[in-house]
PDB file of C-alpha atoms and ligand atoms in Angstrom:
ATOM      1  CA  MET A   1      30.649  17.018  -4.361  1.00 83.00           C
ATOM      2  CA  ARG A   2      26.953  16.180  -4.331  1.00 97.00           C
ATOM      3  CA  LYS A   3      26.260  12.447  -4.457  1.00 97.00           C
ATOM      4  CA  PRO A   4      23.571  11.721  -7.044  1.00 98.00           C
ATOM      5  CA  ILE A   5      20.352  10.220  -5.721  1.00 98.00           C
ATOM      6  CA  ILE A   6      17.934   8.178  -7.797  1.00 98.00           C
ATOM      7  CA  ALA A   7      14.634   7.535  -6.042  1.00 98.00           C
ATOM      8  CA  GLY A   8      11.730   5.440  -7.254  1.00 98.00           C
ATOM      9  CA  ASN A   9       8.261   6.738  -6.512  1.00 98.00           C
ATOM     10  CA  TRP A  10       6.001   3.727  -6.812  1.00 98.00           C
ATOM     11  CA  LYS A  11       2.880   5.825  -6.145  1.00 98.00           C
ATOM     12  CA  MET A  12      -0.157   3.566  -5.575  1.00 98.00           C
ATOM     13  CA  ASN A  13       1.343   0.519  -7.234  1.00 98.00           C
ATOM     14  CA  LYS A  14       2.475  -2.908  -6.050  1.00 98.00           C
ATOM     15  CA  THR A  15       1.112  -5.042  -3.248  1.00 98.00           C
ATOM     16  CA  ALA A  16       3.528  -6.176  -0.557  1.00 98.00           C
ATOM     17  CA  ALA A  17       4.082  -9.488  -2.362  1.00 98.00           C
ATOM     18  CA  GLU A  18       4.757  -7.659  -5.622  1.00 98.00           C
ATOM     19  CA  ALA A  19       7.121  -5.287  -3.820  1.00 98.00           C
ATOM     20  CA  GLU A  20       9.198  -8.194  -2.574  1.00 98.00           C
ATOM     21  CA  LYS A  21       9.447  -9.609  -6.065  1.00 98.00           C
ATOM     22  CA  LEU A  22      10.485  -6.297  -7.580  1.00 98.00           C
ATOM     23  CA  ILE A  23      13.156  -5.735  -4.924  1.00 98.00           C
ATOM     24  CA  ASP A  24      14.532  -9.241  -5.438  1.00 98.00           C
ATOM     25  CA  GLU A  25      14.911  -8.492  -9.135  1.00 98.00           C
ATOM     26  CA  LEU A  26      16.358  -5.052  -8.492  1.00 98.00           C
ATOM     27  CA  LYS A  27      18.980  -5.903  -5.883  1.00 98.00           C
ATOM     28  CA  PRO A  28      21.551  -7.618  -8.099  1.00 98.00           C
ATOM     29  CA  LEU A  29      21.073  -5.025 -10.850  1.00 98.00           C
ATOM     30  CA  VAL A  30      21.949  -2.005  -8.704  1.00 98.00           C
ATOM     31  CA  LYS A  31      24.452  -3.450  -6.275  1.00 97.00           C
ATOM     32  CA  LYS A  32      27.379  -1.558  -7.809  1.00 95.00           C
ATOM     33  CA  SER A  33      25.493   1.691  -8.208  1.00 96.00           C
ATOM     34  CA  LYS A  34      27.303   4.973  -7.870  1.00 95.00           C
ATOM     35  CA  PRO A  35      24.247   7.051  -6.965  1.00 98.00           C
ATOM     36  CA  GLU A  36      22.300   6.588  -3.772  1.00 98.00           C
ATOM     37  CA  VAL A  37      19.297   4.346  -4.520  1.00 98.00           C
ATOM     38  CA  VAL A  38      15.945   4.813  -2.778  1.00 98.00           C
ATOM     39  CA  VAL A  39      12.517   3.241  -3.252  1.00 99.00           C
ATOM     40  CA  CYS A  40       9.516   5.198  -1.975  1.00 99.00           C
ATOM     41  CA  VAL A  41       6.789   2.607  -1.623  1.00 99.00           C
ATOM     42  CA  PRO A  42       3.157   2.580  -0.434  1.00 98.00           C
ATOM     43  CA  TYR A  43       2.737   2.401   3.362  1.00 98.00           C
ATOM     44  CA  THR A  44       1.461  -1.173   3.207  1.00 98.00           C
ATOM     45  CA  ASP A  45       4.636  -2.263   1.385  1.00 98.00           C
ATOM     46  CA  LEU A  46       7.098  -0.677   3.806  1.00 98.00           C
ATOM     47  CA  ALA A  47       7.641  -3.617   6.151  1.00 98.00           C
ATOM     48  CA  ALA A  48       7.997  -6.201   3.371  1.00 98.00           C
ATOM     49  CA  THR A  49      10.277  -3.884   1.397  1.00 98.00           C
ATOM     50  CA  LYS A  50      12.432  -3.230   4.448  1.00 98.00           C
ATOM     51  CA  LYS A  51      12.945  -6.959   4.830  1.00 98.00           C
ATOM     52  CA  ALA A  52      13.584  -7.459   1.121  1.00 98.00           C
ATOM     53  CA  ILE A  53      16.283  -4.737   0.904  1.00 98.00           C
ATOM     54  CA  GLU A  54      18.227  -6.058   3.895  1.00 98.00           C
ATOM     55  CA  GLY A  55      21.922  -6.365   3.154  1.00 96.00           C
ATOM     56  CA  SER A  56      21.588  -4.324  -0.051  1.00 98.00           C
ATOM     57  CA  ASN A  57      22.426  -0.721  -0.919  1.00 98.00           C
ATOM     58  CA  ILE A  58      18.764   0.158  -1.515  1.00 98.00           C
ATOM     59  CA  LYS A  59      17.237   2.597   0.948  1.00 98.00           C
ATOM     60  CA  LEU A  60      13.653   2.817   2.067  1.00 98.00           C
ATOM     61  CA  GLY A  61      11.339   5.786   1.567  1.00 99.00           C
ATOM     62  CA  ALA A  62       7.670   6.588   2.182  1.00 99.00           C
ATOM     63  CA  GLN A  63       5.412   8.856   0.130  1.00 98.00           C
ATOM     64  CA  ASN A  64       4.154  11.205   2.826  1.00 98.00           C
ATOM     65  CA  VAL A  65       4.257  11.874   6.570  1.00 98.00           C
ATOM     66  CA  ALA A  66       1.828  13.482   9.016  1.00 98.00           C
ATOM     67  CA  TRP A  67       2.715  16.845  10.549  1.00 98.00           C
ATOM     68  CA  ALA A  68       1.590  15.844  14.031  1.00 98.00           C
ATOM     69  CA  ASP A  69       3.247  13.379  16.401  1.00 98.00           C
ATOM     70  CA  SER A  70       0.037  11.388  16.935  1.00 98.00           C
ATOM     71  CA  GLY A  71      -3.676  11.867  17.542  1.00 98.00           C
ATOM     72  CA  ALA A  72      -6.956  12.261  15.727  1.00 98.00           C
ATOM     73  CA  PHE A  73      -5.759  12.352  12.111  1.00 98.00           C
ATOM     74  CA  THR A  74      -7.642   9.541  10.386  1.00 98.00           C
ATOM     75  CA  GLY A  75      -5.748   8.118   7.463  1.00 97.00           C
ATOM     76  CA  GLU A  76      -2.423   9.740   8.315  1.00 98.00           C
ATOM     77  CA  ILE A  77       0.847   8.013   9.223  1.00 98.00           C
ATOM     78  CA  SER A  78       3.271   9.483  11.742  1.00 98.00           C
ATOM     79  CA  ALA A  79       7.022   9.927  11.481  1.00 98.00           C
ATOM     80  CA  GLU A  80       7.501   7.658  14.477  1.00 98.00           C
ATOM     81  CA  MET A  81       5.579   4.867  12.747  1.00 98.00           C
ATOM     82  CA  LEU A  82       7.766   5.248   9.680  1.00 98.00           C
ATOM     83  CA  LYS A  83      10.963   5.405  11.709  1.00 98.00           C
ATOM     84  CA  GLU A  84      10.097   2.239  13.583  1.00 98.00           C
ATOM     85  CA  ILE A  85       9.854   0.317  10.306  1.00 98.00           C
ATOM     86  CA  GLY A  86      13.210   1.700   9.190  1.00 98.00           C
ATOM     87  CA  VAL A  87      12.146   4.377   6.739  1.00 98.00           C
ATOM     88  CA  GLU A  88      14.905   6.850   5.908  1.00 98.00           C
ATOM     89  CA  TYR A  89      13.432   9.097   3.199  1.00 99.00           C
ATOM     90  CA  VAL A  90       9.994  10.600   2.719  1.00 99.00           C
ATOM     91  CA  ILE A  91       8.450  12.352  -0.281  1.00 99.00           C
ATOM     92  CA  ILE A  92       6.638  15.546   0.676  1.00 98.00           C
ATOM     93  CA  GLY A  93       4.441  17.780  -1.486  1.00 98.00           C
ATOM     94  CA  HIS A  94       4.258  15.606  -4.584  1.00 98.00           C
ATOM     95  CA  SER A  95       2.138  17.333  -7.227  1.00 97.00           C
ATOM     96  CA  GLU A  96      -0.420  14.520  -7.063  1.00 97.00           C
ATOM     97  CA  ARG A  97      -0.835  15.276  -3.360  1.00 98.00           C
ATOM     98  CA  ARG A  98      -1.172  18.967  -4.158  1.00 97.00           C
ATOM     99  CA  THR A  99      -3.633  18.391  -7.025  1.00 96.00           C
ATOM    100  CA  TYR A 100      -5.862  15.593  -5.709  1.00 97.00           C
ATOM    101  CA  PHE A 101      -5.561  15.858  -1.921  1.00 97.00           C
ATOM    102  CA  GLY A 102      -5.439  19.555  -1.226  1.00 97.00           C
ATOM    103  CA  GLU A 103      -1.820  19.711  -0.151  1.00 98.00           C
ATOM    104  CA  THR A 104      -0.579  23.321   0.035  1.00 98.00           C
ATOM    105  CA  ASP A 105       2.745  25.055   0.569  1.00 98.00           C
ATOM    106  CA  GLU A 106       1.676  25.473   4.176  1.00 98.00           C
ATOM    107  CA  SER A 107       0.944  21.782   4.757  1.00 98.00           C
ATOM    108  CA  VAL A 108       4.150  20.901   2.922  1.00 98.00           C
ATOM    109  CA  ASN A 109       6.014  23.160   5.314  1.00 98.00           C
ATOM    110  CA  LEU A 110       4.389  21.552   8.362  1.00 98.00           C
ATOM    111  CA  ARG A 111       5.178  18.034   7.141  1.00 98.00           C
ATOM    112  CA  LEU A 112       8.715  19.064   6.282  1.00 98.00           C
ATOM    113  CA  HIS A 113       9.391  20.415   9.782  1.00 98.00           C
ATOM    114  CA  GLN A 114       7.980  17.247  11.301  1.00 98.00           C
ATOM    115  CA  ALA A 115      10.146  15.030   9.089  1.00 98.00           C
ATOM    116  CA  LEU A 116      13.257  17.003  10.011  1.00 98.00           C
ATOM    117  CA  LYS A 117      12.387  16.993  13.719  1.00 98.00           C
ATOM    118  CA  CYS A 118      12.016  13.213  13.629  1.00 98.00           C
ATOM    119  CA  GLY A 119      15.119  12.488  11.578  1.00 98.00           C
ATOM    120  CA  LEU A 120      13.479  11.544   8.283  1.00 98.00           C
ATOM    121  CA  LYS A 121      15.128  12.810   5.107  1.00 98.00           C
ATOM    122  CA  PRO A 122      12.585  14.753   3.048  1.00 98.00           C
ATOM    123  CA  ILE A 123      12.381  14.714  -0.745  1.00 99.00           C
ATOM    124  CA  VAL A 124      10.340  17.865  -1.301  1.00 98.00           C
ATOM    125  CA  CYS A 125       8.628  18.197  -4.681  1.00 98.00           C
ATOM    126  CA  VAL A 126       8.118  21.479  -6.504  1.00 98.00           C
ATOM    127  CA  GLY A 127       7.078  22.218 -10.060  1.00 98.00           C
ATOM    128  CA  GLU A 128       4.819  24.235 -12.317  1.00 97.00           C
ATOM    129  CA  THR A 129       1.706  23.116 -14.205  1.00 95.00           C
ATOM    130  CA  LEU A 130       1.374  23.410 -17.973  1.00 92.00           C
ATOM    131  CA  PHE A 131      -0.931  26.416 -17.555  1.00 93.00           C
ATOM    132  CA  GLU A 132       1.602  28.161 -15.338  1.00 96.00           C
ATOM    133  CA  ARG A 133       4.379  27.357 -17.755  1.00 94.00           C
ATOM    134  CA  GLU A 134       2.464  28.689 -20.739  1.00 92.00           C
ATOM    135  CA  LYS A 135       1.702  31.877 -18.819  1.00 96.00           C
ATOM    136  CA  LYS A 136       5.448  32.154 -18.150  1.00 96.00           C
ATOM    137  CA  ARG A 137       4.911  31.857 -14.429  1.00 97.00           C
ATOM    138  CA  THR A 138       7.340  28.992 -13.800  1.00 97.00           C
ATOM    139  CA  ASN A 139       9.879  30.941 -11.764  1.00 98.00           C
ATOM    140  CA  LYS A 140       7.204  32.782  -9.830  1.00 98.00           C
ATOM    141  CA  VAL A 141       5.490  29.518  -8.866  1.00 98.00           C
ATOM    142  CA  LEU A 142       8.767  27.882  -7.893  1.00 98.00           C
ATOM    143  CA  LYS A 143       9.742  30.887  -5.817  1.00 98.00           C
ATOM    144  CA  ARG A 144       6.500  30.669  -3.874  1.00 98.00           C
ATOM    145  CA  GLN A 145       6.755  26.905  -3.421  1.00 98.00           C
ATOM    146  CA  VAL A 146      10.334  27.135  -2.191  1.00 98.00           C
ATOM    147  CA  LEU A 147      10.029  30.202   0.050  1.00 98.00           C
ATOM    148  CA  GLU A 148       6.770  29.040   1.648  1.00 98.00           C
ATOM    149  CA  GLY A 149       7.498  25.330   1.592  1.00 98.00           C
ATOM    150  CA  PHE A 150      10.888  25.786   3.259  1.00 98.00           C
ATOM    151  CA  LYS A 151       9.834  28.593   5.586  1.00 98.00           C
ATOM    152  CA  ASP A 152      11.850  28.593   8.833  1.00 98.00           C
ATOM    153  CA  VAL A 153      14.100  25.776   7.674  1.00 98.00           C
ATOM    154  CA  THR A 154      17.687  26.482   8.619  1.00 97.00           C
ATOM    155  CA  ASP A 155      19.511  23.248   7.900  1.00 98.00           C
ATOM    156  CA  PHE A 156      19.274  21.683   4.441  1.00 98.00           C
ATOM    157  CA  THR A 157      21.795  18.882   5.067  1.00 98.00           C
ATOM    158  CA  ASP A 158      19.207  16.078   4.879  1.00 98.00           C
ATOM    159  CA  ILE A 159      16.892  17.720   2.366  1.00 98.00           C
ATOM    160  CA  VAL A 160      16.531  16.784  -1.286  1.00 98.00           C
ATOM    161  CA  ILE A 161      14.427  18.876  -3.660  1.00 98.00           C
ATOM    162  CA  ALA A 162      12.718  17.222  -6.614  1.00 98.00           C
ATOM    163  CA  TYR A 163      11.900  19.592  -9.451  1.00 98.00           C
ATOM    164  CA  GLU A 164       9.000  17.974 -11.246  1.00 97.00           C
ATOM    165  CA  PRO A 165       7.233  19.994 -13.923  1.00 96.00           C
ATOM    166  CA  VAL A 166       3.670  18.751 -13.530  1.00 94.00           C
ATOM    167  CA  TRP A 167       3.140  18.584 -17.307  1.00 91.00           C
ATOM    168  CA  ALA A 168       6.009  16.078 -17.587  1.00 92.00           C
ATOM    169  CA  ILE A 169       4.751  13.633 -14.959  1.00 89.00           C
ATOM    170  CA  GLY A 170       3.438  10.395 -16.395  1.00 86.00           C
ATOM    171  CA  THR A 171       2.879  12.025 -19.773  1.00 88.00           C
ATOM    172  CA  GLY A 172       5.968  10.808 -21.587  1.00 83.00           C
ATOM    173  CA  LYS A 173       6.931  14.462 -22.075  1.00 83.00           C
ATOM    174  CA  THR A 174      10.269  15.347 -20.536  1.00 80.00           C
ATOM    175  CA  ALA A 175      11.670  18.789 -20.075  1.00 84.00           C
ATOM    176  CA  THR A 176      14.730  19.055 -22.276  1.00 93.00           C
ATOM    177  CA  ALA A 177      17.884  18.510 -20.291  1.00 96.00           C
ATOM    178  CA  GLU A 178      18.893  22.134 -20.869  1.00 96.00           C
ATOM    179  CA  ASP A 179      15.510  23.382 -19.747  1.00 95.00           C
ATOM    180  CA  ALA A 180      15.486  21.246 -16.611  1.00 97.00           C
ATOM    181  CA  ASN A 181      19.037  22.325 -15.842  1.00 98.00           C
ATOM    182  CA  LYS A 182      18.145  25.978 -16.249  1.00 97.00           C
ATOM    183  CA  THR A 183      15.087  25.763 -14.018  1.00 98.00           C
ATOM    184  CA  ILE A 184      16.936  23.783 -11.376  1.00 98.00           C
ATOM    185  CA  GLY A 185      19.637  26.445 -11.624  1.00 98.00           C
ATOM    186  CA  TYR A 186      16.975  29.031 -10.827  1.00 98.00           C
ATOM    187  CA  ILE A 187      15.959  27.040  -7.718  1.00 98.00           C
ATOM    188  CA  ARG A 188      19.585  26.684  -6.633  1.00 98.00           C
ATOM    189  CA  ASN A 189      20.123  30.396  -7.064  1.00 98.00           C
ATOM    190  CA  LEU A 190      17.032  31.194  -5.041  1.00 98.00           C
ATOM    191  CA  VAL A 191      18.303  28.921  -2.252  1.00 98.00           C
ATOM    192  CA  LYS A 192      21.654  30.688  -2.475  1.00 98.00           C
ATOM    193  CA  LYS A 193      20.078  34.120  -2.132  1.00 98.00           C
ATOM    194  CA  THR A 194      17.883  33.041   0.759  1.00 98.00           C
ATOM    195  CA  TRP A 195      19.943  30.489   2.677  1.00 98.00           C
ATOM    196  CA  GLY A 196      23.494  31.155   1.522  1.00 98.00           C
ATOM    197  CA  ALA A 197      26.082  29.852  -0.907  1.00 98.00           C
ATOM    198  CA  ASP A 198      27.133  26.779   1.079  1.00 98.00           C
ATOM    199  CA  THR A 199      23.568  25.539   1.442  1.00 98.00           C
ATOM    200  CA  ALA A 200      22.970  25.982  -2.281  1.00 98.00           C
ATOM    201  CA  LYS A 201      26.225  24.302  -3.216  1.00 98.00           C
ATOM    202  CA  ASN A 202      25.547  21.197  -1.120  1.00 98.00           C
ATOM    203  CA  LEU A 203      21.812  20.836  -1.788  1.00 98.00           C
ATOM    204  CA  ARG A 204      20.823  17.916  -3.993  1.00 98.00           C
ATOM    205  CA  ILE A 205      18.141  18.751  -6.538  1.00 98.00           C
ATOM    206  CA  GLN A 206      16.583  15.973  -8.601  1.00 98.00           C
ATOM    207  CA  TYR A 207      14.670  16.143 -11.835  1.00 97.00           C
ATOM    208  CA  GLY A 208      11.405  14.203 -12.088  1.00 97.00           C
ATOM    209  CA  GLY A 209       8.895  13.715 -14.892  1.00 95.00           C
ATOM    210  CA  SER A 210       9.055  10.890 -17.433  1.00 94.00           C
ATOM    211  CA  MET A 211      12.688  10.175 -16.667  1.00 96.00           C
ATOM    212  CA  LYS A 212      13.582   6.837 -18.230  1.00 96.00           C
ATOM    213  CA  PRO A 213      16.574   4.780 -19.390  1.00 97.00           C
ATOM    214  CA  SER A 214      16.718   6.599 -22.723  1.00 96.00           C
ATOM    215  CA  ASN A 215      16.996  10.113 -21.291  1.00 96.00           C
ATOM    216  CA  ALA A 216      18.647   9.548 -17.890  1.00 97.00           C
ATOM    217  CA  LYS A 217      22.204   9.951 -19.089  1.00 97.00           C
ATOM    218  CA  GLU A 218      21.541  13.260 -20.797  1.00 96.00           C
ATOM    219  CA  LEU A 219      19.655  14.660 -17.815  1.00 97.00           C
ATOM    220  CA  MET A 220      22.233  13.441 -15.316  1.00 97.00           C
ATOM    221  CA  ALA A 221      25.042  15.030 -17.334  1.00 97.00           C
ATOM    222  CA  MET A 222      23.648  18.461 -16.490  1.00 97.00           C
ATOM    223  CA  ARG A 223      25.551  20.503 -13.941  1.00 96.00           C
ATOM    224  CA  ASN A 224      22.592  21.304 -11.709  1.00 97.00           C
ATOM    225  CA  ILE A 225      20.812  17.939 -11.834  1.00 98.00           C
ATOM    226  CA  ASP A 226      21.770  15.634  -8.964  1.00 98.00           C
ATOM    227  CA  GLY A 227      19.426  12.751  -9.528  1.00 98.00           C
ATOM    228  CA  GLY A 228      15.930  11.728 -10.438  1.00 98.00           C
ATOM    229  CA  LEU A 229      12.573  10.983  -8.910  1.00 98.00           C
ATOM    230  CA  ILE A 230      11.235   8.203 -11.056  1.00 98.00           C
ATOM    231  CA  GLY A 231       7.579   7.194 -11.279  1.00 98.00           C
ATOM    232  CA  GLY A 232       6.524   4.840 -14.083  1.00 97.00           C
ATOM    233  CA  ALA A 233      10.021   3.602 -14.896  1.00 98.00           C
ATOM    234  CA  SER A 234      10.659   2.606 -11.266  1.00 98.00           C
ATOM    235  CA  LEU A 235       8.029  -0.140 -11.479  1.00 98.00           C
ATOM    236  CA  LYS A 236      10.195  -2.366 -13.648  1.00 98.00           C
ATOM    237  CA  ALA A 237      13.480  -3.539 -12.163  1.00 98.00           C
ATOM    238  CA  GLU A 238      15.349  -3.403 -15.454  1.00 98.00           C
ATOM    239  CA  ASP A 239      14.235   0.121 -16.309  1.00 98.00           C
ATOM    240  CA  PHE A 240      14.902   1.497 -12.853  1.00 98.00           C
ATOM    241  CA  ALA A 241      18.312  -0.183 -12.757  1.00 98.00           C
ATOM    242  CA  ALA A 242      19.181   1.235 -16.170  1.00 98.00           C
ATOM    243  CA  ILE A 243      18.501   4.724 -14.805  1.00 98.00           C
ATOM    244  CA  VAL A 244      20.507   4.054 -11.628  1.00 98.00           C
ATOM    245  CA  ASN A 245      23.382   2.765 -13.788  1.00 97.00           C
ATOM    246  CA  TYR A 246      23.146   5.625 -16.274  1.00 95.00           C
ATOM    247  CA  LYS A 247      26.919   5.981 -16.379  1.00 85.00           C
ATOM    248  CA  ASP A 248      27.676   2.442 -17.549  1.00 69.00           C
TER     249      ASP A 248
HETATM  250  P1  PGA B   1       6.881   9.728 -13.864  1.00 82.48           P
HETATM  251  O1  PGA B   1       6.553  10.256 -12.391  1.00 82.48           O
HETATM  252  O2  PGA B   1       8.338   9.319 -13.867  1.00 82.48           O
HETATM  253  O3  PGA B   1       5.962   8.580 -14.083  1.00 82.48           O
HETATM  254  O4  PGA B   1       6.634  10.863 -14.811  1.00 82.48           O
HETATM  255  C1  PGA B   1       7.487  11.007 -11.662  1.00 82.48           C
HETATM  256  C2  PGA B   1       6.888  11.406 -10.333  1.00 82.48           C
HETATM  257  O5  PGA B   1       5.683  11.723 -10.299  1.00 82.48           O
HETATM  258  O6  PGA B   1       7.568  11.415  -9.302  1.00 82.48           O
END
């Protein structure tokens, strides 16, 4: 059985003081959660968030990781730095990184290998743009992102994939649950063909893109959907908790 995982992606929101406040509000609301709960916070919030989540079931995530151990990479943060703070998860290849910061399948692959080497659990994002969707290229794009992004990966135990159609991120538009399930099914099948049935069966694949309290239950009811990567709705404790507690 795959344990569902609901992860908040705070993006570039919340100062350290605001992070502490949000976590304090969130803790009591998710303490009985059935899914795994993760918050992926800005680098400058990591230490304060780590302290704030102490003794709770909330896990700490970052939003990127450098592919090198250390050195002349201005602006980058290494896996060792993240590990020392107590980071467990790391988002890699988010579409905003791909769109605004030149992230490619190749750089995603490098970061992914580094995360795995250093014992961080990667949440790797894939997804098509509206243009690609309208041109009926969704599966082709996903195939490329998965085969190149996960090149030379042999062990998927600690990996989570987040399927995030770019047109659904922050737009209020959600893929229908059936649609998301079907596309995630395509990804799972591709993993099965490439890495084997066991890997595909155990791999957790989240949906992301305008997931909110009102649609979480329907999305989570889908056979292939094992969780969510939540942007906007993770910035309010009540909304994020309502998604985490979608079953209640
Ligand atoms: P959203 O963002 O929930 O605000 O659409 C999701 C994401 O980008 O991870």
